[in-house]
Amino acid sequence: MADLVLKNIQKSYGNHPVIHGLDLHIKSGEFVTLLGPSGCGKTTLLRMIAGLEKIDSGELWIGGKPMQGLPAQKRPIGMVFQSYALFPHMNVKNNITFGLKIQKMEEHAIFSKLDWVIPLLGLEGLENRLPKEISGGQRQRVALARALVLDPEVLLLDEPLSNLDAALRELAMDELKRIHQEVGKTIIYVSHNQAEAMTMSQRIAVLNKGHLEQYAEPMRLYDEPASRFTAEFIGSPIANSYVGKLGTHDGLPVVQTAVGIIRISDRCMGHVSSAPKEIRVCIRPQDIHQLKNQVLTPYCSVFRVLPSLIETPGDRCLVIGKTNSGEAVRFFVDRVHTVVVGEPLDVFVSAEHVHLFNSENGKNILGEQI
Amino acid sequence: MSDIWPLIPAAIYLLFFFMLVMIALVTLSVTEGDLFPTFEPLQAILKNTEFYDALINTLIFVIIGTPLELIAGLFAALLVYNSFWGKTFIRSVFVIPFAFPGLVIATLLFILFDSQGGFANHLLQGQYSFFPKVIDHDVAWRGNKFLALSVSMLGKVWRDMPISMLIILSGLNSIEPELIDAAKTMGAGFRARLTKIILPLVFPAMTTVLLLRSVEMWKEFIFPYILAGNYPLLGTLIEKLYGFGSEPGEAAVVALILVGLTVLTLILIVEITGRIKRELVNSGVNS
Amino acid sequence: MGYIDKGEVAKKIVWTSCVIVMMVGIIAPIYLLLKYAISDPSTVNTGGRPIPIWPNRPTFDMFLYLFKDREFWAVVANSAIIAVSTVALTSFLSVPAGYVLARYNFPLKRFFLILLISVRLFPDISSVIPIATFFVRMNLHSSYLSVVLAHTLLALPYVIFMATTAFEFVPKDIEEQARVIGANRVTIFTKILVPMVFPSLVAGAIYTFLLSWDEFIFAHFLLDTGGQIQTLTLYLNKNLSFSPPQNILAAISVCLSVPVMIFTFIVQRYMVSGVVSGAVK
Ligand SMILES: Nc1ncnc2c1ncn2[C@@H]1O[C@H](COP(=O)(O)OP(=O)(O)OP(=O)(O)O)[C@@H](O)[C@H]1O
Ligand SMILES: [Mg+2]
């Protein structure tokens, strides 16, 4: 089994630390995305796994074997680079068979590999073209084919879709998912695009400035962000964020904010007294709804907003409004004509969608429970 | 068209001298004293055994010297490219020979390879504890064609190595590092990366070196002039005919032959390297 | 992590040995040259005993001897005058040409580029005869001007390439911006473009200076028979044929090399890019 285990991995360039003691366990056959903003250390981490970059301290295991001291060419990995790194002086076929010839594989075995991978990636007819004579999407598939024929235990992909246009990218995402299902390899995929990560991965490791913020399934990341960073990074547009104070109202747990008093989940009850006074409250625009004639549960909090701007990015429109106290509130509504700029309306949010974070370290106050 | 007038002075200057050289060489080569036109200079050269000697010497000089400069430059460039430390420092040291005029190096070799008790003789006779004994008696470095031309070539290659190195180094530096990384992740060790990725990718730079250096080798003058006076190359033969022999017609014939051979060599190199390149693309990494 | 990678260690050992061998091969001859230049007579003429690796009595006598010699200073002055004039003429011709080549496409551009290359392909030793003959006919033989003109011819193709490359790196927007503001063409050229490519132009100028300073063949044919004007290279060559003591030869050689070495070190960066851009194009 090709589990991949990182234990307390650290890395600095000079005296500038890039990865701070990172632990990660990736199960065999899993599709995991390393997600984080530009410069957070994703590529560095991937290159350390590949053996292209030295690990300062910590352990790396692949399939139960320690990787310390093994150069890249001896590790059971395959890698697709952001720039694809196809060899410009070799045609598609020779690019794909490069690694096989290095292994001195027999001619007929090489041919059967080609017969398998070329239709798998839809490269028929391109075998004799040079990299500069094929399109970006085709290059990406050649790079993938080149890694796949070597039958690596772990496949490392560094933002392979970032060079493609939107339409091609969707196609390529489906393709990657299909290939993952067909070959069943462990795949570590690097991205800074949260939508891409959410669609493709089984689990996502959110990285921020060299720290692992959260490692969980996409939906869990969305519903139960472990830190303020995750809450704001996952989902779009950016979540509403307020300063608040924990307390009780009629014996129920609430948070007091400039927007108003907001009912929070019962699970927070235990934290009301222990949590620091000042906390950070995040609510996604998608979780705030216009109050029409729904029946509200006791968990819902209602507040009044004065719309000041309406954007229509798609079938729903984003309303940006202000509360009495002047705080901005962003939320979605279904139809344009139900909201008019300058006409106040009521909106509500349900307690399980109110995320509370420690103001100092940004961690979810529910902490380990998540 | 009115925008390109700043180019005109330079264009006229170059064109004037180019035409001057071309026309004069051709005219001179068919002039003998008052006779014009005549093939006498050509006939004289073709009967001159010294010319054939010089031709063969030069040919050997080019055939051995050009690849030698390529190899020396490639070797130095690879050392700099794969530096573990002090890349800039090492490169600076490797560029030093370029800072010495050819004449200075030729003079130095003239001193070091003195026929009687020069430093080279002392060294090879094992007179210093750090070097083994190779020869018994003093060697007359300038009294022997093979040795005299070898010492000339040594000086030439030493002095010009940095130029080849810099050209190849710029070729190496333009290889995307990710290509090398990709080869590593595909299992290629140092040798495979060198022979299958790096060398094919610096092939254009190597071609440039071959082209430039072969021209320089054909027209080499200084080193053989100082170090191999008795064994002329075509370059030194021209000087001899023009100066001592006062045979400008014959000198011009040799000069034209030299130009012709240079151009021929360039065409040959372009042809051969072009073929190798096509071969590389078609066969890929096939062994 | 504290593990030792054996392959890595072996690679480092091989690499280090190769670098050391190369360095010795490069430094040793230069050391010997400097050693000869500061050697006393007993170090040069050992009467059969091994030549010492370090002079018996290091001395600057040879340099003092040269520096007292009037002829030597005259020769240095000649070399400097010729080199500086060559730089001036070359810059005057090459900078505008480089600008035009970088900015405009015109029907004869190809022809001009081929001309540049062919001038450079001509062996000096073949072109020197007609040029010398021409200068004799023009009564320019054994004059500064003849050598300056010839050296300019040698430097021009390289320096035009360097200037073209430099101007190609200046975005066209900057020029258009200046034009929109209302600057005229001469102002744009002298106040905006030239300052931007100044480092490359300096590199080209230094390259030209060194080429002229080191040049032997043209100086030899254009000056030698007259005998009035000599350059440093001719002076060294003349001494070589008198077979004077080796330490004098070495001292002259060092004087000839010093400016070159200093320049090469100061402007290595520019030199490198200049040589390469000239060569690769
Ligand atoms: N060779 C290097 N030397 C010094 N610092 C480096 C080096 N490579 C990367 N860094 C630094 O390390 C940090 C992480 O870089 P890395 O390339 O891993 O980011 P990334 O998450 O892949 O970003 P992106 O999404 O932009 O590709 C950055 O701050 C970067 O500046
Ligand atoms: Mg990256």
PDB file of C-alpha atoms in Angstrom, chain A residues 95-282:
ATOM      1  CA  ASN A  95       8.710  12.222 -24.200  1.00  0.00           C
ATOM      2  CA  ILE A  96       6.354   9.534 -22.983  1.00  0.00           C
ATOM      3  CA  THR A  97       8.843   6.689 -23.311  1.00  0.00           C
ATOM      4  CA  PHE A  98      11.823   8.598 -21.893  1.00  0.00           C
ATOM      5  CA  GLY A  99      11.531   7.096 -18.422  1.00  0.00           C
ATOM      6  CA  LEU A 100      10.870   3.604 -19.772  1.00  0.00           C
ATOM      7  CA  LYS A 101      14.027   3.700 -21.866  1.00  0.00           C
ATOM      8  CA  ILE A 102      15.984   4.873 -18.840  1.00  0.00           C
ATOM      9  CA  GLN A 103      14.724   1.743 -17.100  1.00  0.00           C
ATOM     10  CA  LYS A 104      15.918  -0.247 -20.135  1.00  0.00           C
ATOM     11  CA  MET A 105      12.461  -1.680 -20.625  1.00  0.00           C
ATOM     12  CA  GLU A 106      12.112  -4.040 -23.569  1.00  0.00           C
ATOM     13  CA  GLU A 107      10.834  -2.704 -26.855  1.00  0.00           C
ATOM     14  CA  HIS A 108       7.582  -4.701 -26.885  1.00  0.00           C
ATOM     15  CA  ALA A 109       6.808  -3.735 -23.294  1.00  0.00           C
ATOM     16  CA  ILE A 110       7.315  -0.098 -24.222  1.00  0.00           C
ATOM     17  CA  PHE A 111       4.901  -0.526 -27.124  1.00  0.00           C
ATOM     18  CA  SER A 112       2.238  -2.070 -24.955  1.00  0.00           C
ATOM     19  CA  LYS A 113       2.627   0.803 -22.474  1.00  0.00           C
ATOM     20  CA  LEU A 114       2.131   3.254 -25.331  1.00  0.00           C
ATOM     21  CA  ASP A 115      -0.896   1.313 -26.543  1.00  0.00           C
ATOM     22  CA  TRP A 116      -2.382   1.689 -23.085  1.00  0.00           C
ATOM     23  CA  VAL A 117      -1.613   5.309 -22.317  1.00  0.00           C
ATOM     24  CA  ILE A 118      -2.198   6.995 -25.676  1.00  0.00           C
ATOM     25  CA  PRO A 119      -5.887   6.160 -25.916  1.00  0.00           C
ATOM     26  CA  LEU A 120      -6.290   6.686 -22.164  1.00  0.00           C
ATOM     27  CA  LEU A 121      -5.282  10.307 -22.602  1.00  0.00           C
ATOM     28  CA  GLY A 122      -6.627  10.807 -26.105  1.00  0.00           C
ATOM     29  CA  LEU A 123      -3.258  11.454 -27.707  1.00  0.00           C
ATOM     30  CA  GLU A 124      -3.850   9.419 -30.853  1.00  0.00           C
ATOM     31  CA  GLY A 125      -2.216  10.934 -33.905  1.00  0.00           C
ATOM     32  CA  LEU A 126       0.075  13.249 -31.992  1.00  0.00           C
ATOM     33  CA  GLU A 127       2.866  10.727 -31.392  1.00  0.00           C
ATOM     34  CA  ASN A 128       5.327  12.292 -33.801  1.00  0.00           C
ATOM     35  CA  ARG A 129       4.733  15.938 -33.009  1.00  0.00           C
ATOM     36  CA  LEU A 130       7.098  18.109 -31.052  1.00  0.00           C
ATOM     37  CA  PRO A 131       5.820  19.775 -27.852  1.00  0.00           C
ATOM     38  CA  LYS A 132       5.746  23.158 -29.553  1.00  0.00           C
ATOM     39  CA  GLU A 133       3.443  21.736 -32.210  1.00  0.00           C
ATOM     40  CA  ILE A 134       0.607  20.762 -29.856  1.00  0.00           C
ATOM     41  CA  SER A 135      -1.891  22.753 -27.795  1.00  0.00           C
ATOM     42  CA  GLY A 136      -1.675  23.593 -24.094  1.00  0.00           C
ATOM     43  CA  GLY A 137      -4.262  20.996 -23.142  1.00  0.00           C
ATOM     44  CA  GLN A 138      -2.503  18.339 -25.187  1.00  0.00           C
ATOM     45  CA  ARG A 139       0.794  19.213 -23.560  1.00  0.00           C
ATOM     46  CA  GLN A 140      -0.745  18.770 -20.169  1.00  0.00           C
ATOM     47  CA  ARG A 141      -1.977  15.327 -21.170  1.00  0.00           C
ATOM     48  CA  VAL A 142       1.431  14.350 -22.528  1.00  0.00           C
ATOM     49  CA  ALA A 143       2.984  15.412 -19.227  1.00  0.00           C
ATOM     50  CA  LEU A 144       0.460  13.258 -17.416  1.00  0.00           C
ATOM     51  CA  ALA A 145       1.019  10.317 -19.751  1.00  0.00           C
ATOM     52  CA  ARG A 146       4.741  10.604 -19.250  1.00  0.00           C
ATOM     53  CA  ALA A 147       4.303  10.314 -15.493  1.00  0.00           C
ATOM     54  CA  LEU A 148       1.666   7.570 -15.690  1.00  0.00           C
ATOM     55  CA  VAL A 149       3.592   5.088 -17.853  1.00  0.00           C
ATOM     56  CA  LEU A 150       6.233   4.821 -15.153  1.00  0.00           C
ATOM     57  CA  ASP A 151       3.568   3.391 -12.872  1.00  0.00           C
ATOM     58  CA  PRO A 152       4.516   5.504  -9.856  1.00  0.00           C
ATOM     59  CA  GLU A 153       2.941   4.836  -6.469  1.00  0.00           C
ATOM     60  CA  VAL A 154       2.254   8.538  -5.971  1.00  0.00           C
ATOM     61  CA  LEU A 155       1.454  11.082  -8.637  1.00  0.00           C
ATOM     62  CA  LEU A 156       2.340  14.699  -7.873  1.00  0.00           C
ATOM     63  CA  LEU A 157       0.599  17.393  -9.889  1.00  0.00           C
ATOM     64  CA  ASP A 158       1.661  21.017  -9.513  1.00  0.00           C
ATOM     65  CA  GLU A 159      -1.155  23.268 -10.730  1.00  0.00           C
ATOM     66  CA  PRO A 160      -1.332  21.435 -14.045  1.00  0.00           C
ATOM     67  CA  LEU A 161      -4.496  23.232 -15.094  1.00  0.00           C
ATOM     68  CA  SER A 162      -3.494  26.796 -14.352  1.00  0.00           C
ATOM     69  CA  ASN A 163      -2.313  27.428 -17.908  1.00  0.00           C
ATOM     70  CA  LEU A 164      -5.593  26.386 -19.485  1.00  0.00           C
ATOM     71  CA  ASP A 165      -8.576  28.553 -20.331  1.00  0.00           C
ATOM     72  CA  ALA A 166     -11.772  28.156 -18.333  1.00  0.00           C
ATOM     73  CA  ALA A 167     -13.554  25.781 -20.719  1.00  0.00           C
ATOM     74  CA  LEU A 168     -10.543  23.554 -21.242  1.00  0.00           C
ATOM     75  CA  ARG A 169      -9.914  23.516 -17.520  1.00  0.00           C
ATOM     76  CA  GLU A 170     -13.365  22.077 -16.769  1.00  0.00           C
ATOM     77  CA  LEU A 171     -12.806  19.392 -19.354  1.00  0.00           C
ATOM     78  CA  ALA A 172      -9.382  18.609 -17.966  1.00  0.00           C
ATOM     79  CA  MET A 173     -10.752  18.408 -14.437  1.00  0.00           C
ATOM     80  CA  ASP A 174     -13.275  15.763 -15.484  1.00  0.00           C
ATOM     81  CA  GLU A 175     -10.526  13.971 -17.352  1.00  0.00           C
ATOM     82  CA  LEU A 176      -8.252  13.914 -14.320  1.00  0.00           C
ATOM     83  CA  LYS A 177     -11.028  12.569 -12.138  1.00  0.00           C
ATOM     84  CA  ARG A 178     -11.745   9.844 -14.658  1.00  0.00           C
ATOM     85  CA  ILE A 179      -8.083   8.903 -14.887  1.00  0.00           C
ATOM     86  CA  HIS A 180      -7.809   8.806 -11.130  1.00  0.00           C
ATOM     87  CA  GLN A 181     -10.710   6.387 -11.030  1.00  0.00           C
ATOM     88  CA  GLU A 182      -9.246   4.243 -13.794  1.00  0.00           C
ATOM     89  CA  VAL A 183      -5.691   3.940 -12.513  1.00  0.00           C
ATOM     90  CA  GLY A 184      -6.395   4.285  -8.802  1.00  0.00           C
ATOM     91  CA  LYS A 185      -3.137   6.024  -7.992  1.00  0.00           C
ATOM     92  CA  THR A 186      -2.510   8.185  -4.991  1.00  0.00           C
ATOM     93  CA  ILE A 187      -2.640  11.698  -6.348  1.00  0.00           C
ATOM     94  CA  ILE A 188      -1.388  14.855  -4.668  1.00  0.00           C
ATOM     95  CA  TYR A 189      -2.668  17.844  -6.496  1.00  0.00           C
ATOM     96  CA  VAL A 190      -1.538  21.409  -5.908  1.00  0.00           C
ATOM     97  CA  SER A 191      -3.876  24.302  -6.474  1.00  0.00           C
ATOM     98  CA  HIS A 192      -4.595  27.789  -5.308  1.00  0.00           C
ATOM     99  CA  ASN A 193      -8.050  27.676  -6.831  1.00  0.00           C
ATOM    100  CA  GLN A 194     -10.535  26.615  -4.173  1.00  0.00           C
ATOM    101  CA  ALA A 195     -13.335  25.792  -6.614  1.00  0.00           C
ATOM    102  CA  GLU A 196     -11.033  23.421  -8.513  1.00  0.00           C
ATOM    103  CA  ALA A 197      -9.953  21.769  -5.276  1.00  0.00           C
ATOM    104  CA  MET A 198     -13.507  21.376  -4.019  1.00  0.00           C
ATOM    105  CA  THR A 199     -14.674  19.635  -7.210  1.00  0.00           C
ATOM    106  CA  MET A 200     -11.829  17.219  -7.612  1.00  0.00           C
ATOM    107  CA  SER A 201     -10.469  16.133  -4.281  1.00  0.00           C
ATOM    108  CA  GLN A 202     -11.417  13.549  -1.726  1.00  0.00           C
ATOM    109  CA  ARG A 203      -9.552  15.506   0.897  1.00  0.00           C
ATOM    110  CA  ILE A 204      -8.025  18.956   0.941  1.00  0.00           C
ATOM    111  CA  ALA A 205      -5.046  20.138   2.956  1.00  0.00           C
ATOM    112  CA  VAL A 206      -5.332  23.880   3.429  1.00  0.00           C
ATOM    113  CA  LEU A 207      -1.928  25.520   3.767  1.00  0.00           C
ATOM    114  CA  ASN A 208      -1.210  29.019   4.951  1.00  0.00           C
ATOM    115  CA  LYS A 209       2.297  30.447   5.309  1.00  0.00           C
ATOM    116  CA  GLY A 210       3.789  27.003   5.690  1.00  0.00           C
ATOM    117  CA  HIS A 211       1.284  25.809   8.312  1.00  0.00           C
ATOM    118  CA  LEU A 212      -1.389  23.178   7.801  1.00  0.00           C
ATOM    119  CA  GLU A 213      -4.644  24.971   8.601  1.00  0.00           C
ATOM    120  CA  GLN A 214      -7.000  22.068   8.098  1.00  0.00           C
ATOM    121  CA  TYR A 215      -7.041  18.677   6.448  1.00  0.00           C
ATOM    122  CA  ALA A 216     -10.521  17.390   5.685  1.00  0.00           C
ATOM    123  CA  GLU A 217     -13.101  16.458   3.068  1.00  0.00           C
ATOM    124  CA  PRO A 218     -14.273  19.372   0.905  1.00  0.00           C
ATOM    125  CA  MET A 219     -17.762  19.672   2.380  1.00  0.00           C
ATOM    126  CA  ARG A 220     -16.492  19.492   5.923  1.00  0.00           C
ATOM    127  CA  LEU A 221     -13.993  22.242   5.139  1.00  0.00           C
ATOM    128  CA  TYR A 222     -16.880  24.338   3.917  1.00  0.00           C
ATOM    129  CA  ASP A 223     -19.286  23.626   6.733  1.00  0.00           C
ATOM    130  CA  GLU A 224     -16.905  23.431   9.646  1.00  0.00           C
ATOM    131  CA  PRO A 225     -13.841  25.542   8.954  1.00  0.00           C
ATOM    132  CA  ALA A 226     -11.226  24.960  11.616  1.00  0.00           C
ATOM    133  CA  SER A 227      -9.806  28.441  11.345  1.00  0.00           C
ATOM    134  CA  ARG A 228     -10.709  31.900  10.242  1.00  0.00           C
ATOM    135  CA  PHE A 229      -8.247  31.483   7.353  1.00  0.00           C
ATOM    136  CA  THR A 230     -10.082  28.421   6.030  1.00  0.00           C
ATOM    137  CA  ALA A 231     -13.459  30.078   6.442  1.00  0.00           C
ATOM    138  CA  GLU A 232     -12.366  33.051   4.412  1.00  0.00           C
ATOM    139  CA  PHE A 233     -10.301  31.170   1.841  1.00  0.00           C
ATOM    140  CA  ILE A 234     -12.881  28.493   1.050  1.00  0.00           C
ATOM    141  CA  GLY A 235     -15.994  29.778  -0.631  1.00  0.00           C
ATOM    142  CA  SER A 236     -16.529  32.820  -2.730  1.00  0.00           C
ATOM    143  CA  PRO A 237     -17.093  35.680  -2.378  1.00  0.00           C
ATOM    144  CA  ILE A 238     -15.258  36.232   0.851  1.00  0.00           C
ATOM    145  CA  ALA A 239     -17.219  35.572   4.057  1.00  0.00           C
ATOM    146  CA  ASN A 240     -18.707  38.354   6.207  1.00  0.00           C
ATOM    147  CA  SER A 241     -16.524  38.896   9.199  1.00  0.00           C
ATOM    148  CA  TYR A 242     -17.319  40.754  12.439  1.00  0.00           C
ATOM    149  CA  VAL A 243     -15.871  41.311  15.869  1.00  0.00           C
ATOM    150  CA  GLY A 244     -18.100  39.824  18.568  1.00  0.00           C
ATOM    151  CA  LYS A 245     -18.514  38.960  22.232  1.00  0.00           C
ATOM    152  CA  LEU A 246     -19.777  35.615  23.500  1.00  0.00           C
ATOM    153  CA  GLY A 247     -22.541  35.635  26.022  1.00  0.00           C
ATOM    154  CA  THR A 248     -25.984  34.296  26.836  1.00  0.00           C
ATOM    155  CA  HIS A 249     -29.369  35.731  26.084  1.00  0.00           C
ATOM    156  CA  ASP A 250     -32.352  34.237  27.874  1.00  0.00           C
ATOM    157  CA  GLY A 251     -30.041  31.368  28.828  1.00  0.00           C
ATOM    158  CA  LEU A 252     -29.155  30.590  25.214  1.00  0.00           C
ATOM    159  CA  PRO A 253     -25.636  30.981  23.732  1.00  0.00           C
ATOM    160  CA  VAL A 254     -25.264  34.086  21.544  1.00  0.00           C
ATOM    161  CA  VAL A 255     -22.637  36.370  20.147  1.00  0.00           C
ATOM    162  CA  GLN A 256     -22.985  40.133  20.309  1.00  0.00           C
ATOM    163  CA  THR A 257     -21.806  41.948  17.232  1.00  0.00           C
ATOM    164  CA  ALA A 258     -22.253  45.325  15.648  1.00  0.00           C
ATOM    165  CA  VAL A 259     -24.792  43.630  13.372  1.00  0.00           C
ATOM    166  CA  GLY A 260     -26.861  42.551  16.307  1.00  0.00           C
ATOM    167  CA  ILE A 261     -27.180  39.672  18.699  1.00  0.00           C
ATOM    168  CA  ILE A 262     -26.711  36.427  16.811  1.00  0.00           C
ATOM    169  CA  ARG A 263     -27.832  33.051  18.082  1.00  0.00           C
ATOM    170  CA  ILE A 264     -25.051  30.432  17.931  1.00  0.00           C
ATOM    171  CA  SER A 265     -24.926  26.659  18.087  1.00  0.00           C
ATOM    172  CA  ASP A 266     -25.629  24.915  21.388  1.00  0.00           C
ATOM    173  CA  ARG A 267     -22.286  23.219  21.092  1.00  0.00           C
ATOM    174  CA  CYS A 268     -20.715  26.567  21.939  1.00  0.00           C
ATOM    175  CA  MET A 269     -22.450  26.725  25.281  1.00  0.00           C
ATOM    176  CA  GLY A 270     -19.479  25.186  27.054  1.00  0.00           C
ATOM    177  CA  HIS A 271     -17.194  27.834  25.609  1.00  0.00           C
ATOM    178  CA  VAL A 272     -19.201  30.856  26.539  1.00  0.00           C
ATOM    179  CA  SER A 273     -17.450  31.281  29.837  1.00  0.00           C
ATOM    180  CA  SER A 274     -14.040  29.907  28.880  1.00  0.00           C
ATOM    181  CA  ALA A 275     -13.536  31.505  25.466  1.00  0.00           C
ATOM    182  CA  PRO A 276     -11.793  34.882  25.276  1.00  0.00           C
ATOM    183  CA  LYS A 277     -14.038  37.893  25.401  1.00  0.00           C
ATOM    184  CA  GLU A 278     -13.373  39.157  21.943  1.00  0.00           C
ATOM    185  CA  ILE A 279     -13.881  36.721  19.088  1.00  0.00           C
ATOM    186  CA  ARG A 280     -14.195  36.770  15.343  1.00  0.00           C
ATOM    187  CA  VAL A 281     -17.519  35.865  13.699  1.00  0.00           C
ATOM    188  CA  CYS A 282     -17.631  34.683  10.074  1.00  0.00           C
TER     189      CYS A 282
END
